[in-house]
Amino acid sequence: MELPHGTSGESAADVAMRCAESASALIRQGYGQASLAGVKGRGNVVTETDFAAEHIVLSILREEFPGHAILSEESESTTRSDDWMWVVDPLDGTKNFSRAIPHFGFNLALCHAGQPVLGVTTHPLLGDTYFAFKDEGCFCNGRRIAVSDCRTLAEAVVAIDMGYDAERGARQLELAQAVWPGMQSLRISGSAALGFAYVASARWDIYIHSDLQPWDIAPGLLLVREAGGVVRDRKGAEATIYSREAVATGAAMHDDFTAQSAGLPWT
């Protein structure tokens, strides 16, 4: 698929990278001095940096692609579309950011007909940029990456996140307890953006989340799939940007996870 160009003549990929670089610079500037701007729910906070990063990204996108829809976490004026749509999470892992825990990311995807065709995730502090084009592969800092070849939970570094729904989060813990200690180790991330990126780059072998929003998953879907992995929902169907839950891993690992978690209600 040929991606669109902006009003400046820049490609969608170049515009996406400019958004990522601008937002990441603001996030680095705000790190360690976060100013809370509100509380959206239990454990779900928003900082001035969230709004500042979102503002600069939406300004760029609206100038370059005035006809495209934008779906962004903090903005009430954004809309969903089955045509061209940008999906933005200006700062994923805000609770970590607000506590100066250095694990959070920036997320941006361009979707068409509900499918991500371009995805960017950054770790602003480490300077890592994960980038994927549909059918063109997945890259970190310009180097092609791939999911791990781990085949079983017993060999795996497993990562989970619980989101903000108390009941869904409790079931995630039940799942972890049920399969423990049949794994190498367990991580609780606090950032879905980095959760998917770390599977794509084989830092983690499997990532499981049960309370996702489109801005959490849209870039990660493409990153993992272009890195040779799978992202599926609780029923084993291919996850979409609107899936509430997802498992990201290699195909063989997914089969073993499915067998090991049979009958366990983690959604």
PDB file of N, CA, C and O in Angstrom, residues 160-174 210-211 266:
ATOM      1  N   ILE A 160       3.071  -9.020  31.997  1.00  0.00           N
ATOM      2  CA  ILE A 160       1.637  -8.754  32.018  1.00  0.00           C
ATOM      3  C   ILE A 160       1.400  -7.297  32.408  1.00  0.00           C
ATOM      4  O   ILE A 160       2.283  -6.629  32.953  1.00  0.00           O
ATOM      5  N   ASP A 161       0.217  -6.807  32.099  1.00  0.00           N
ATOM      6  CA  ASP A 161      -0.265  -5.543  32.641  1.00  0.00           C
ATOM      7  C   ASP A 161      -1.712  -5.725  33.023  1.00  0.00           C
ATOM      8  O   ASP A 161      -2.417  -6.560  32.455  1.00  0.00           O
ATOM      9  N   MET A 162      -2.174  -4.914  33.989  1.00  0.00           N
ATOM     10  CA  MET A 162      -3.498  -5.130  34.553  1.00  0.00           C
ATOM     11  C   MET A 162      -4.494  -4.041  34.207  1.00  0.00           C
ATOM     12  O   MET A 162      -5.689  -4.207  34.408  1.00  0.00           O
ATOM     13  N   GLY A 163      -4.043  -2.896  33.697  1.00  0.00           N
ATOM     14  CA  GLY A 163      -4.959  -1.834  33.324  1.00  0.00           C
ATOM     15  C   GLY A 163      -5.647  -1.229  34.536  1.00  0.00           C
ATOM     16  O   GLY A 163      -5.175  -1.331  35.668  1.00  0.00           O
ATOM     17  N   TYR A 164      -6.817  -0.615  34.285  1.00  0.00           N
ATOM     18  CA  TYR A 164      -7.504   0.128  35.340  1.00  0.00           C
ATOM     19  C   TYR A 164      -8.815  -0.503  35.769  1.00  0.00           C
ATOM     20  O   TYR A 164      -9.499   0.029  36.640  1.00  0.00           O
ATOM     21  N   ASP A 165      -9.181  -1.621  35.164  1.00  0.00           N
ATOM     22  CA  ASP A 165     -10.388  -2.340  35.564  1.00  0.00           C
ATOM     23  C   ASP A 165     -10.001  -3.333  36.659  1.00  0.00           C
ATOM     24  O   ASP A 165      -9.234  -4.263  36.424  1.00  0.00           O
ATOM     25  N   ALA A 166     -10.534  -3.131  37.862  1.00  0.00           N
ATOM     26  CA  ALA A 166     -10.114  -3.924  39.019  1.00  0.00           C
ATOM     27  C   ALA A 166     -10.371  -5.414  38.832  1.00  0.00           C
ATOM     28  O   ALA A 166      -9.528  -6.248  39.171  1.00  0.00           O
ATOM     29  N   GLU A 167     -11.538  -5.770  38.287  1.00  0.00           N
ATOM     30  CA  GLU A 167     -11.868  -7.180  38.129  1.00  0.00           C
ATOM     31  C   GLU A 167     -10.978  -7.839  37.078  1.00  0.00           C
ATOM     32  O   GLU A 167     -10.491  -8.955  37.274  1.00  0.00           O
ATOM     33  N   ARG A 168     -10.754  -7.153  35.963  1.00  0.00           N
ATOM     34  CA  ARG A 168      -9.878  -7.708  34.928  1.00  0.00           C
ATOM     35  C   ARG A 168      -8.442  -7.834  35.455  1.00  0.00           C
ATOM     36  O   ARG A 168      -7.752  -8.816  35.188  1.00  0.00           O
ATOM     37  N   GLY A 169      -8.016  -6.831  36.199  1.00  0.00           N
ATOM     38  CA  GLY A 169      -6.677  -6.890  36.774  1.00  0.00           C
ATOM     39  C   GLY A 169      -6.512  -8.054  37.736  1.00  0.00           C
ATOM     40  O   GLY A 169      -5.471  -8.731  37.752  1.00  0.00           O
ATOM     41  N   ALA A 170      -7.535  -8.301  38.535  1.00  0.00           N
ATOM     42  CA  ALA A 170      -7.476  -9.421  39.483  1.00  0.00           C
ATOM     43  C   ALA A 170      -7.356 -10.747  38.742  1.00  0.00           C
ATOM     44  O   ALA A 170      -6.622 -11.652  39.176  1.00  0.00           O
ATOM     45  N   ARG A 171      -8.045 -10.869  37.618  1.00  0.00           N
ATOM     46  CA  ARG A 171      -7.962 -12.108  36.853  1.00  0.00           C
ATOM     47  C   ARG A 171      -6.585 -12.273  36.198  1.00  0.00           C
ATOM     48  O   ARG A 171      -6.116 -13.402  36.021  1.00  0.00           O
ATOM     49  N   GLN A 172      -5.941 -11.165  35.865  1.00  0.00           N
ATOM     50  CA  GLN A 172      -4.567 -11.252  35.364  1.00  0.00           C
ATOM     51  C   GLN A 172      -3.650 -11.846  36.431  1.00  0.00           C
ATOM     52  O   GLN A 172      -2.785 -12.688  36.140  1.00  0.00           O
ATOM     53  N   LEU A 173      -3.827 -11.413  37.661  1.00  0.00           N
ATOM     54  CA  LEU A 173      -3.016 -11.949  38.757  1.00  0.00           C
ATOM     55  C   LEU A 173      -3.328 -13.425  38.998  1.00  0.00           C
ATOM     56  O   LEU A 173      -2.432 -14.219  39.305  1.00  0.00           O
ATOM     57  N   GLU A 174      -4.600 -13.797  38.849  1.00  0.00           N
ATOM     58  CA  GLU A 174      -4.976 -15.202  38.982  1.00  0.00           C
ATOM     59  C   GLU A 174      -4.295 -16.043  37.899  1.00  0.00           C
ATOM     60  O   GLU A 174      -3.823 -17.146  38.162  1.00  0.00           O
ATOM     61  N   SER A 210      -5.194  -7.265  29.480  1.00  0.00           N
ATOM     62  CA  SER A 210      -6.633  -7.547  29.412  1.00  0.00           C
ATOM     63  C   SER A 210      -7.493  -6.295  29.528  1.00  0.00           C
ATOM     64  O   SER A 210      -8.699  -6.396  29.742  1.00  0.00           O
ATOM     65  N   ASP A 211      -6.905  -5.116  29.368  1.00  0.00           N
ATOM     66  CA  ASP A 211      -7.701  -3.891  29.505  1.00  0.00           C
ATOM     67  C   ASP A 211      -7.127  -2.796  28.594  1.00  0.00           C
ATOM     68  O   ASP A 211      -6.678  -1.757  29.061  1.00  0.00           O
ATOM     69  N   TRP A 266      -9.001 -14.779  32.171  1.00  0.00           N
ATOM     70  CA  TRP A 266      -8.121 -13.622  32.360  1.00  0.00           C
ATOM     71  C   TRP A 266      -8.663 -12.363  31.702  1.00  0.00           C
ATOM     72  O   TRP A 266      -7.985 -11.340  31.668  1.00  0.00           O
TER      73      TRP A 266
END
